[in-house]
Short mmCIF file of C-alpha atoms in Angstrom, two decimals:
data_model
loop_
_atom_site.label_atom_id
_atom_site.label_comp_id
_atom_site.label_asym_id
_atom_site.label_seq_id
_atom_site.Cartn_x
_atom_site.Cartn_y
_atom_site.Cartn_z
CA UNK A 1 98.07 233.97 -15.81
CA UNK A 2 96.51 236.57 -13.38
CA UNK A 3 92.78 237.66 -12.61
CA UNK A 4 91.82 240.90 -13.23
CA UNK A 5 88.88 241.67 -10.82
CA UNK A 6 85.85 244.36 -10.67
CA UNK A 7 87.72 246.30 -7.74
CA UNK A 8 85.93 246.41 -4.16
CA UNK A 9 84.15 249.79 -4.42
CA UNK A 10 81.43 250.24 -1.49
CA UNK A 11 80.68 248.95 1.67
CA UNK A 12 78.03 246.92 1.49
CA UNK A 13 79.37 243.47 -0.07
CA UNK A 14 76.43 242.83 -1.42
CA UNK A 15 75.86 246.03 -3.77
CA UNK A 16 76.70 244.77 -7.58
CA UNK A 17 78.63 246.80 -9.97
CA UNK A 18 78.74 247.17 -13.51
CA UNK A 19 81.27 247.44 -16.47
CA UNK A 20 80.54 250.47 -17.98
CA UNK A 21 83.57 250.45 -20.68
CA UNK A 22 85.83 248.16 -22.27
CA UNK A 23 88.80 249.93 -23.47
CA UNK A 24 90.07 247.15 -24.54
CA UNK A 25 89.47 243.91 -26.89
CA UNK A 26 90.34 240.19 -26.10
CA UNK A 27 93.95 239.52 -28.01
CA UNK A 28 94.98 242.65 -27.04
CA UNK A 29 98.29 243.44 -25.36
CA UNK A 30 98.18 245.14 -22.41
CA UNK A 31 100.43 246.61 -19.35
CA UNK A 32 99.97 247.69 -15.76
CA UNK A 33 99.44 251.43 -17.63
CA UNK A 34 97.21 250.73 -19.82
CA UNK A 35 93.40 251.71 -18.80
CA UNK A 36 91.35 248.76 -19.44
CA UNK A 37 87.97 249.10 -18.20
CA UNK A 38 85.70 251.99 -16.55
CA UNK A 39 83.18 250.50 -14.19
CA UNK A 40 80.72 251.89 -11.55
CA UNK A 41 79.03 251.09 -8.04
CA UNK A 42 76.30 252.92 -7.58
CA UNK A 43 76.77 255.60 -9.95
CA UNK A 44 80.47 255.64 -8.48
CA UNK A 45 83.14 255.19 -11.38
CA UNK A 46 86.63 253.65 -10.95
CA UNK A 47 88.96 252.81 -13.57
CA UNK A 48 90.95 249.59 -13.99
CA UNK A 49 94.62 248.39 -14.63
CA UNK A 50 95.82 245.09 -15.08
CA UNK A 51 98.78 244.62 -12.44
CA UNK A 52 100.93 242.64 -14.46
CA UNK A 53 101.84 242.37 -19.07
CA UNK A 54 100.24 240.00 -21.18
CA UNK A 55 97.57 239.32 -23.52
CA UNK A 56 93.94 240.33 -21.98
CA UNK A 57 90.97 237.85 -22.34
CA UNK A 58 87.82 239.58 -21.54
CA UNK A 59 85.46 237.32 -19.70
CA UNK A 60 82.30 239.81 -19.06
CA UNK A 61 80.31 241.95 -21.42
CA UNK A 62 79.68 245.53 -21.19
CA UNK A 63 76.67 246.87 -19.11
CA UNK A 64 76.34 243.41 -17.34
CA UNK A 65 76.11 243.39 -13.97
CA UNK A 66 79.12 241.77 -11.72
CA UNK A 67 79.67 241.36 -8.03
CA UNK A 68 82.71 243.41 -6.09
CA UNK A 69 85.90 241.20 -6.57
CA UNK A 70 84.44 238.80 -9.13
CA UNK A 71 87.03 238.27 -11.95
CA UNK A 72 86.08 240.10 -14.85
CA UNK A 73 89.23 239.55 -17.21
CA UNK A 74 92.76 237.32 -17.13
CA UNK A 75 96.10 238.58 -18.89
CA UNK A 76 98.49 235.64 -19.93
CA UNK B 1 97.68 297.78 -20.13
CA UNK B 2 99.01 294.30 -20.47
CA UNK B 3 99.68 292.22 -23.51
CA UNK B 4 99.19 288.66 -23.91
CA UNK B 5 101.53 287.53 -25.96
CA UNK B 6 102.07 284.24 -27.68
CA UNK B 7 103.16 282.27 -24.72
CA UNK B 8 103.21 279.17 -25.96
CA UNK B 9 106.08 278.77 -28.80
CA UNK B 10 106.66 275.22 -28.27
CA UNK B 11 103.07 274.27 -29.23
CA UNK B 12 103.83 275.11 -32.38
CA UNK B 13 105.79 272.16 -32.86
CA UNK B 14 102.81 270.06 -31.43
CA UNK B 15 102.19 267.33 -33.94
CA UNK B 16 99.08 268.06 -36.02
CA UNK B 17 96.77 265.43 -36.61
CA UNK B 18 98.59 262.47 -36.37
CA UNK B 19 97.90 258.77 -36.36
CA UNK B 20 95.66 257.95 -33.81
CA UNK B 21 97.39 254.47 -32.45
CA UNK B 22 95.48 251.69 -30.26
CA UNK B 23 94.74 253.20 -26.76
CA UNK B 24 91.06 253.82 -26.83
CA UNK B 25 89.52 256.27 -24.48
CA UNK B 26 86.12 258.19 -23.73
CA UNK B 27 85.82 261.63 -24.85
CA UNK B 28 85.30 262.86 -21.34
CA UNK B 29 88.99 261.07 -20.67
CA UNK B 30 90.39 262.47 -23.45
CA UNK B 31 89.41 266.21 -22.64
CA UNK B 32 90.61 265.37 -18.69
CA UNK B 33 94.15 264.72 -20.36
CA UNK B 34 94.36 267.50 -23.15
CA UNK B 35 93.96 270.05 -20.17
CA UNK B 36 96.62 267.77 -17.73
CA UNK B 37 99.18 267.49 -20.36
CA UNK B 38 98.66 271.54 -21.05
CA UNK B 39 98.97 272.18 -16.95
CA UNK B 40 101.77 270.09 -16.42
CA UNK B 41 103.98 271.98 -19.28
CA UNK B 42 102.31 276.10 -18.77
CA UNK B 43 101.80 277.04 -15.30
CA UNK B 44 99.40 280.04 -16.67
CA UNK B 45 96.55 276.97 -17.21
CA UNK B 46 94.05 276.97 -14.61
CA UNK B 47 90.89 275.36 -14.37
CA UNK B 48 87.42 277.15 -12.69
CA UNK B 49 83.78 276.71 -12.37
CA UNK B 50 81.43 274.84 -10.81
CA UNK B 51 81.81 271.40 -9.30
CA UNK B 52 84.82 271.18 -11.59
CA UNK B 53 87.07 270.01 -8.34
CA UNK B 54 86.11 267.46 -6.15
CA UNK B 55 82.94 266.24 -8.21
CA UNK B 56 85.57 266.17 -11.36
CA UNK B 57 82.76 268.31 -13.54
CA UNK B 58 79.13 267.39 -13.85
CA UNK B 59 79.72 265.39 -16.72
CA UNK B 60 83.40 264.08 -16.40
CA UNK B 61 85.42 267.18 -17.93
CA UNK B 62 87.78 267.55 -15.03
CA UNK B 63 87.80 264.60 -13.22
CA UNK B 64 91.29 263.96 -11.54
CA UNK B 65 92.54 267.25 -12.28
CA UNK B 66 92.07 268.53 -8.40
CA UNK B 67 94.25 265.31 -7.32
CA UNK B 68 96.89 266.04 -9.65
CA UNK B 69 96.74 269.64 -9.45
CA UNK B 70 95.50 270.84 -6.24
CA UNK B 71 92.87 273.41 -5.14
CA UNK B 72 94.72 276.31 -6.54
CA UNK B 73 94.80 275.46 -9.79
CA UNK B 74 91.05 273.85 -10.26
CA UNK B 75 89.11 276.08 -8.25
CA UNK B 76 85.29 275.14 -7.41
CA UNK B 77 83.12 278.21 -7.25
CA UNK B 78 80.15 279.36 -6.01
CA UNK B 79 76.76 279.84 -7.89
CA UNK B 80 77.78 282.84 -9.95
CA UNK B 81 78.37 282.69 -13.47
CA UNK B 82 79.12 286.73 -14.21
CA UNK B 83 81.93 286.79 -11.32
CA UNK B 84 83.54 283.55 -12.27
CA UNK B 85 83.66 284.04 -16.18
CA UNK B 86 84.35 287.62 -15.32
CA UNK B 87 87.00 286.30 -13.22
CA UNK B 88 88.85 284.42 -16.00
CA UNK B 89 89.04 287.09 -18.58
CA UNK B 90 90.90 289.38 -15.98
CA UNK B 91 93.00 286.42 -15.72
CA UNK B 92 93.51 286.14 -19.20
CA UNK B 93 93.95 289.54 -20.33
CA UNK B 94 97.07 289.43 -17.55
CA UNK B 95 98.50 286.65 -18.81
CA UNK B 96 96.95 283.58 -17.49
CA UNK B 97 95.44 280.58 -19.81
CA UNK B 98 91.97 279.69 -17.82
CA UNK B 99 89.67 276.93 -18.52
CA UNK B 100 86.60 278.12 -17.70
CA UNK B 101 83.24 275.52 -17.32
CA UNK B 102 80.29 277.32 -17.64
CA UNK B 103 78.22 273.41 -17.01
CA UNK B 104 75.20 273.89 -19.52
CA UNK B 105 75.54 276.17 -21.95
CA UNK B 106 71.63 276.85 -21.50
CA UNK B 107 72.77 278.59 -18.07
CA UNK B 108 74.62 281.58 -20.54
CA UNK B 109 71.68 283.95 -20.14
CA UNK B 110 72.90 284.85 -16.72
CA UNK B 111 76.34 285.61 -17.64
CA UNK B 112 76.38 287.05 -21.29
CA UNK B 113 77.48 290.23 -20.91
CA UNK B 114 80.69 288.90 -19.64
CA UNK B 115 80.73 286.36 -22.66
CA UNK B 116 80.22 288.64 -25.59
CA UNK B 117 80.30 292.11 -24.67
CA UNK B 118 83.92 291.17 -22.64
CA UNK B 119 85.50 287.84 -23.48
CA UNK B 120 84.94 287.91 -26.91
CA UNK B 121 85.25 292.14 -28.16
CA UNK B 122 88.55 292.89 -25.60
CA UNK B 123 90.89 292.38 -28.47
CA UNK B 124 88.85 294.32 -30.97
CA UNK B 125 88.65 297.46 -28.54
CA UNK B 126 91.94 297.58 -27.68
CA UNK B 127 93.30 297.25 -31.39
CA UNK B 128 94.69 293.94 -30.95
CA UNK B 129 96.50 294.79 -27.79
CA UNK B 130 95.44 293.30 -24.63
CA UNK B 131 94.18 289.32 -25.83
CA UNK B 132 92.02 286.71 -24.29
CA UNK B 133 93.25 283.40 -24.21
CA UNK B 134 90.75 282.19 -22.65
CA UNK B 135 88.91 278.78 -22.67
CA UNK B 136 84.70 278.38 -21.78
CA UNK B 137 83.91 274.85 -21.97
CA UNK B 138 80.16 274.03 -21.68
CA UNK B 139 77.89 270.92 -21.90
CA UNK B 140 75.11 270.70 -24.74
CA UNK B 141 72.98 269.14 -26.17
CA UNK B 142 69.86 266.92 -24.62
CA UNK B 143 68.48 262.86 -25.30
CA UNK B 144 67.98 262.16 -21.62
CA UNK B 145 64.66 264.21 -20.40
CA UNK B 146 66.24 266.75 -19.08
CA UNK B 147 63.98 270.08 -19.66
CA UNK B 148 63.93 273.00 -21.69
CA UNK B 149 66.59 274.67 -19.78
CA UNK B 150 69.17 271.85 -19.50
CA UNK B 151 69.03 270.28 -23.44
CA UNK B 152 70.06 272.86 -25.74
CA UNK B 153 72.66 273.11 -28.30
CA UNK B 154 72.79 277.01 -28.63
CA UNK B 155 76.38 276.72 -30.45
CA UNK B 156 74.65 278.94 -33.10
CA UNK B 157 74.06 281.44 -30.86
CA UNK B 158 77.34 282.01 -29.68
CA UNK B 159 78.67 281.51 -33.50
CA UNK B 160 76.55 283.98 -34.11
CA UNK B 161 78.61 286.76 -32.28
CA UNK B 162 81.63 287.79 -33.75
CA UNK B 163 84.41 287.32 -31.70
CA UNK B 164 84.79 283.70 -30.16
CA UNK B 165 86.08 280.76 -32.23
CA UNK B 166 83.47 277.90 -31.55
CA UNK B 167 84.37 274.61 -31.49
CA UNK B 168 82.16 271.26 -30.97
CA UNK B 169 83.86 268.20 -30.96
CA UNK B 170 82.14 264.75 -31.63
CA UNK B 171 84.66 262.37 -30.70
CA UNK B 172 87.77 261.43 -28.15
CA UNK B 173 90.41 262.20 -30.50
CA UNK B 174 88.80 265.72 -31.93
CA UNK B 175 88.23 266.66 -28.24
CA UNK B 176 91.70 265.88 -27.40
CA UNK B 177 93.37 267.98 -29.98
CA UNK B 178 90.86 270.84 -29.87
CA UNK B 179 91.03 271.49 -26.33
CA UNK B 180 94.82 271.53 -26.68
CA UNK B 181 94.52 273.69 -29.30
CA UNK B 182 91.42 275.98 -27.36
CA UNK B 183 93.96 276.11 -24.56
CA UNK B 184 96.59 277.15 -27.20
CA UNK B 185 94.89 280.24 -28.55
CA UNK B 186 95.41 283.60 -28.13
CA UNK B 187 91.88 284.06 -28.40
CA UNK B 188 88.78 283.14 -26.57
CA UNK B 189 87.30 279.78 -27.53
CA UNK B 190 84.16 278.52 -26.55
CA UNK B 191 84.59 274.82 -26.38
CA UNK B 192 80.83 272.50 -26.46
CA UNK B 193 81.00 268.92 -25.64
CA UNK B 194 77.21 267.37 -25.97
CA UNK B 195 77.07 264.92 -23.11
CA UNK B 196 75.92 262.24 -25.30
CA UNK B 197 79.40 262.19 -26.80
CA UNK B 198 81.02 261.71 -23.73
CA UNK B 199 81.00 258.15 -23.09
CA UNK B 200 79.23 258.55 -19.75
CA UNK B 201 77.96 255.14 -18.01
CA UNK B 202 75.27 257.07 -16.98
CA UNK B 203 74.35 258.48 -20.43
CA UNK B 204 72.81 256.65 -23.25
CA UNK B 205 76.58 255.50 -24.62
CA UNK B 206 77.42 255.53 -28.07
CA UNK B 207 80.16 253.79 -29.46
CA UNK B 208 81.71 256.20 -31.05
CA UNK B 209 81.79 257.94 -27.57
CA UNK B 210 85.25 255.64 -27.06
CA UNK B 211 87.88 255.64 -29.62
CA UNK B 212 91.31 255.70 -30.04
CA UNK B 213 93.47 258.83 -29.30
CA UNK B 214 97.20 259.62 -29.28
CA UNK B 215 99.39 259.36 -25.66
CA UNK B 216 101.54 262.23 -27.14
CA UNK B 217 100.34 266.08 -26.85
CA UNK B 218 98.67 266.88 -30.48
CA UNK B 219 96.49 269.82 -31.95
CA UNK B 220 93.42 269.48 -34.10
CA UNK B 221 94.08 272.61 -36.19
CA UNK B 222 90.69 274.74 -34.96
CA UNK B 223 88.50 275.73 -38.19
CA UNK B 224 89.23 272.63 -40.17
CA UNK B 225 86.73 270.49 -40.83
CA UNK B 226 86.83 265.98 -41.29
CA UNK B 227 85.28 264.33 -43.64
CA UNK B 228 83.52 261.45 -41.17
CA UNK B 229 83.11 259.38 -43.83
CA UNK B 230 83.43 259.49 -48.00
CA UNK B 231 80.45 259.13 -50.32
CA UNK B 232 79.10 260.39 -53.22
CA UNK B 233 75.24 260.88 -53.50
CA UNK B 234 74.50 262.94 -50.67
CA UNK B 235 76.53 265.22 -48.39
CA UNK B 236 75.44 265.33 -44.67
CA UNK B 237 76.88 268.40 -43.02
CA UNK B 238 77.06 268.00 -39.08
CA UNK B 239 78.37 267.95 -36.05
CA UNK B 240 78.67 266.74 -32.60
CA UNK B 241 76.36 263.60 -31.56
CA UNK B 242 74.86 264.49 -34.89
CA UNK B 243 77.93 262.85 -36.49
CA UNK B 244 77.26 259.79 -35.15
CA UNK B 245 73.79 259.12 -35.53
CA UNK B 246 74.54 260.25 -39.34
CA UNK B 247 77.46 258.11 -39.81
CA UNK B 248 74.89 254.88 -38.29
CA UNK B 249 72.11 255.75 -41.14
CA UNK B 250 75.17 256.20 -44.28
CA UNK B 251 76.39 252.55 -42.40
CA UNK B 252 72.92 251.34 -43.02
CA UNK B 253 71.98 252.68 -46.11
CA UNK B 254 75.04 251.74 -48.19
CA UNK B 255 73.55 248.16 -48.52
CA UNK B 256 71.08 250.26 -50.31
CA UNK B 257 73.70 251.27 -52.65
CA UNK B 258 73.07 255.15 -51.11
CA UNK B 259 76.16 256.47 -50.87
CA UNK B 260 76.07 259.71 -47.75
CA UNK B 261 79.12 261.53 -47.18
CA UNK B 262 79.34 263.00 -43.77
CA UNK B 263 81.34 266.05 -43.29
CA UNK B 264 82.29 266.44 -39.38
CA UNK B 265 82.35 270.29 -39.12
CA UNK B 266 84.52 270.27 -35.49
CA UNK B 267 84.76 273.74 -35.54
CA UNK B 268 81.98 276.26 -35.93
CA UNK B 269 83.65 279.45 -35.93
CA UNK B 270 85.65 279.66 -38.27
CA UNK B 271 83.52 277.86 -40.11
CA UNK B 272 85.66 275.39 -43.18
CA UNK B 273 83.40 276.54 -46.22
CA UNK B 274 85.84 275.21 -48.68
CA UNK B 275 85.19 271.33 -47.16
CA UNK B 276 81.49 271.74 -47.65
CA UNK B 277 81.46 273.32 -50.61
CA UNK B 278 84.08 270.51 -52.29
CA UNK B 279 81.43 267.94 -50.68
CA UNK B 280 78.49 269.40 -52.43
CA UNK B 281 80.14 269.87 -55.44
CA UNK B 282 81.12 266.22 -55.58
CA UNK B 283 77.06 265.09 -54.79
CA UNK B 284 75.05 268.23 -55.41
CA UNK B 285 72.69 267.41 -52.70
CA UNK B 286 73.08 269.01 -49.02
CA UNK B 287 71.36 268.11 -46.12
CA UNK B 288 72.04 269.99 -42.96
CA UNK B 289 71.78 267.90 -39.47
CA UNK B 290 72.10 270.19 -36.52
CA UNK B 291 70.94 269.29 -32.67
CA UNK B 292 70.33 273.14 -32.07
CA UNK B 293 66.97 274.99 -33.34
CA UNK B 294 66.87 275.43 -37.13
CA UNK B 295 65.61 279.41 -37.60
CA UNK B 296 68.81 281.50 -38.00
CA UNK B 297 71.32 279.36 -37.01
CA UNK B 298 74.05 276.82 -38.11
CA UNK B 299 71.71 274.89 -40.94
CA UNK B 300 70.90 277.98 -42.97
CA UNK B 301 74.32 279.28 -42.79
CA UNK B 302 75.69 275.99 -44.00
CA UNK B 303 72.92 276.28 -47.34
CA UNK B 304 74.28 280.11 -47.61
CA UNK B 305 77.68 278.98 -48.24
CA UNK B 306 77.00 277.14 -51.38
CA UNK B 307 73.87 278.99 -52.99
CA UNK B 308 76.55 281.88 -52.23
CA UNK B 309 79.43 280.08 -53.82
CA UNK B 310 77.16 278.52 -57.11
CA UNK B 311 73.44 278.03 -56.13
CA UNK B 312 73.66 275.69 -59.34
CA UNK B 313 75.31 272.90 -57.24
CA UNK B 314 72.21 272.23 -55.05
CA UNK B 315 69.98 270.15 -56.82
CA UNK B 316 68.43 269.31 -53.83
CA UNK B 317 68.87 270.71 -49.44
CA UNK B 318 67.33 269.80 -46.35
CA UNK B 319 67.69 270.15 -42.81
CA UNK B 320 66.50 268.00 -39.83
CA UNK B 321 66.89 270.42 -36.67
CA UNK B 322 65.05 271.40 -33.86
CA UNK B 323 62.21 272.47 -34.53
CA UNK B 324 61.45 276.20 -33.31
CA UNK B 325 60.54 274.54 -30.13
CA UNK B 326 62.17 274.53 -26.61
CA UNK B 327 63.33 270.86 -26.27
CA UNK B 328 60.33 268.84 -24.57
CA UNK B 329 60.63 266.86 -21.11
CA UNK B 330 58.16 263.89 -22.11
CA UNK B 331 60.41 261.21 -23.27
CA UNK B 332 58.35 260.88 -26.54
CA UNK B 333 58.44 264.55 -27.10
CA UNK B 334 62.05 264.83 -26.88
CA UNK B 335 62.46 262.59 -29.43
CA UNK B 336 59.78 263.96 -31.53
CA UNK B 337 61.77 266.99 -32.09
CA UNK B 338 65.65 265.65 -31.90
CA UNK B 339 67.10 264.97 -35.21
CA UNK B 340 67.35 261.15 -34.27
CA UNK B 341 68.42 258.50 -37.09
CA UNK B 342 64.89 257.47 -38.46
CA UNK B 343 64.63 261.55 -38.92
CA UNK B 344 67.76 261.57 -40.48
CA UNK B 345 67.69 258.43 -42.85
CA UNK B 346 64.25 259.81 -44.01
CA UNK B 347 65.91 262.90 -45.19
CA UNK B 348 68.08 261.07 -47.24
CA UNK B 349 65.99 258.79 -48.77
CA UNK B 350 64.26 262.35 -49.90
CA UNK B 351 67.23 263.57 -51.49
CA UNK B 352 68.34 260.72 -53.57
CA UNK B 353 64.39 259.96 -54.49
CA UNK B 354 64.89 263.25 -56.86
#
């Protein structure tokens, strides 16, 4: 199993990001290509991959806020 | 004099419509890689405007393209609507397919002449010879206190001038296959996203903003309209963010036993009079729902197509529009005059009360 994590975007550690998307659902499968989740740092967007295959399990909601590196999802 | 001729033969065997698959993305991503998949097989595609490079366009149209493509092919310009626009029809008359963001489409009162005096009569004056296959992409469309000069629709207005095909998406997999197919034509097509369809973070997000759309290149056949959903007591004929807020009051009302259909126009110019016409045969009640102001525009050209075809059909038409007002800053105000859901839903109740 591997942690996917809300990527380090800015500077200051402290700032908070959000999700901003889910492109995906819990159950699904998923690869290192597919786009899983937009998500922004002060108004900043990134977009996320999954590094390895597997089944996703989303563990955050939309529009929540989440700190830089916390893990947001896990693919098994 | 140069002719533009059909440059693209192998988008003809670009698959039409087809199943739309898992992948989900926003309609902002989904325009981003209709115009990357058309760059990376036509070197004549090009991308201009303003803040379309680095910034990726003010509301996500061409964000990544710069990285991928480099400053000569998405070129940032300055402040000057006429010279850029003006700019891409002389590219496209010689040859070249340019995308063209104009940013709001309330900022076309600076640059009209070049629109609809140039872009869109070129192939009529010249007998068909020289063409312009040109693309002018432009945000609409307000719901986030913006002003009177950064919230309008104004698709009408440019339907309204022979010359351009119009098209107005309301979702990722229309925008997909439209722009390929904008980017596709011989002629100029003015391509409006409303921002509130865009799945921006930033944006009040509806869900329908993300959905699924094809990996493969695709075309949404321009002048065709969808039929959003099936019902059979009342026809809603829409588009854009409109879709979505109409297909949220048919969800809610079928518990009712009110059955809306909701005919997804896509495509302004041409307009698909045969789709609303079949719809309002089938429920013989209209009712128009248009984001842009109502007086001599989209809603009362919808109504003329069936009292023209059988006036008999209608046994009852409405429209919720803007009001002949410019759109309001005060939050309140805004939404006083937007054809929101409640507005909406009360319509219909209306026209199945009779």
């Amino acid at each position: 199993m591997t942690d996917v994590r809300f990527p380090v975007m800015s500077g200051a550690k402290d700032a908070t990001g959000v999700i901003v998307t889910w492109f995906v659902e819990s159950g699904d499968e998923v690869t290192p290509a597919t786009l899983i989740a937009e998500v922004a740092v002060d108004k900043v967007d990134a977009e996320v991959y999954p590094q390895t295959s597997g089944v996703i399990t989303l563990l955050e909601q939309e529009n929540t806020e989440v700190a830089q590196g916390a893990v947001i999802a896990q693919v098994a | 004099m140069t002719a533009t001729l059909p440059r693209n033969k192998q988008s003809l065997a670009l698959a039409v419509e087809p199943a739309a698959g898992k992948r989900r993305l926003s309609t902002a991503k989904a325009m981003q890689e209709a115009i990357s998949q058309r760059m990376d097989r036509d070197q004549s595609v090009f991308v201009m405007g303003e803040d379309v490079g680095s910034y990726g366009g003010i509301f996500s149209s061409t964000t990544g393209l710069i990285d991928r493509f480099g400053p000569d092919r998405v070129l940032d310009t300055p402040i000057s609507e006429t010279a850029f626009i003006g700019l891409g029809i002389g590219a496209a008359v010689e040859g070249m397919r340019p995308v063209v963001e104009l940013m709001f489409a309330d900022f076309f009162g600076v640059c009209m002449d070049q629109i609809y005096n140039h872009m869109a009569k070129i192939h009529y004056e010249s007998g068909g010879n020289v063409r312009v296959p040109m693309v002018l992409m432009m945000a609409a469309g307000g719901g986030y206190s913006d002003g009177a000069q950064h919230s309008q629709c104004l698709w009408g207005t440019f339907a309204h001038l022979p010359g351009m095909k119009v098209v107005v998406p309301s979702n990722p997999y229309d925008a997909k296959g439209l722009m390929s197919a904008a980017i596709d034509s011989d002629d100029p097509v003015v391509f409006v996203f409303h921002k509130g369809v865009m799945g921006l973070g930033w944006m009040a997000k509806n869900a329908r903003s993300i959905g699924a759309v094809p990996e493969q290149e695709y075309v949404v056949p321009i002048g065709k309209a969808r039929v959003a959903r099936e019902g059979t007591d009342v026809t809603i004929v829409t588009v854009s963010l409109s879709v979505h807020h109409s297909l949220d009051v048919a969800e809610k009302l079928e518990s009712e036993g009110i059955s809306v259909e909701v005919i997804d126009l896509r495509s302004l110019v041409p307009l698909d009079r045969e789709a609303i016409v079949d719809s309002v045969s089938k429920t013989g009640r209209l009712i128009v729902v248009d984001e842009d102001y109502q007086s001599f525009g989209l809603s009362g050209e919808v109504i003329a197509v069936v009292a023209e075809h059988d006036p008999s059909l209608l046994k009852r038409v409405s429209r919720v529009c803007v009001p002949d007002v410019p759109i309001p800053y005060a939050r309140e105000l805004e939404y006083a005059v937007l054809p929101t859901p409640a507005r909406i839903e009360a319509a219909v109740r209306d026209a199945v009360a009779t």
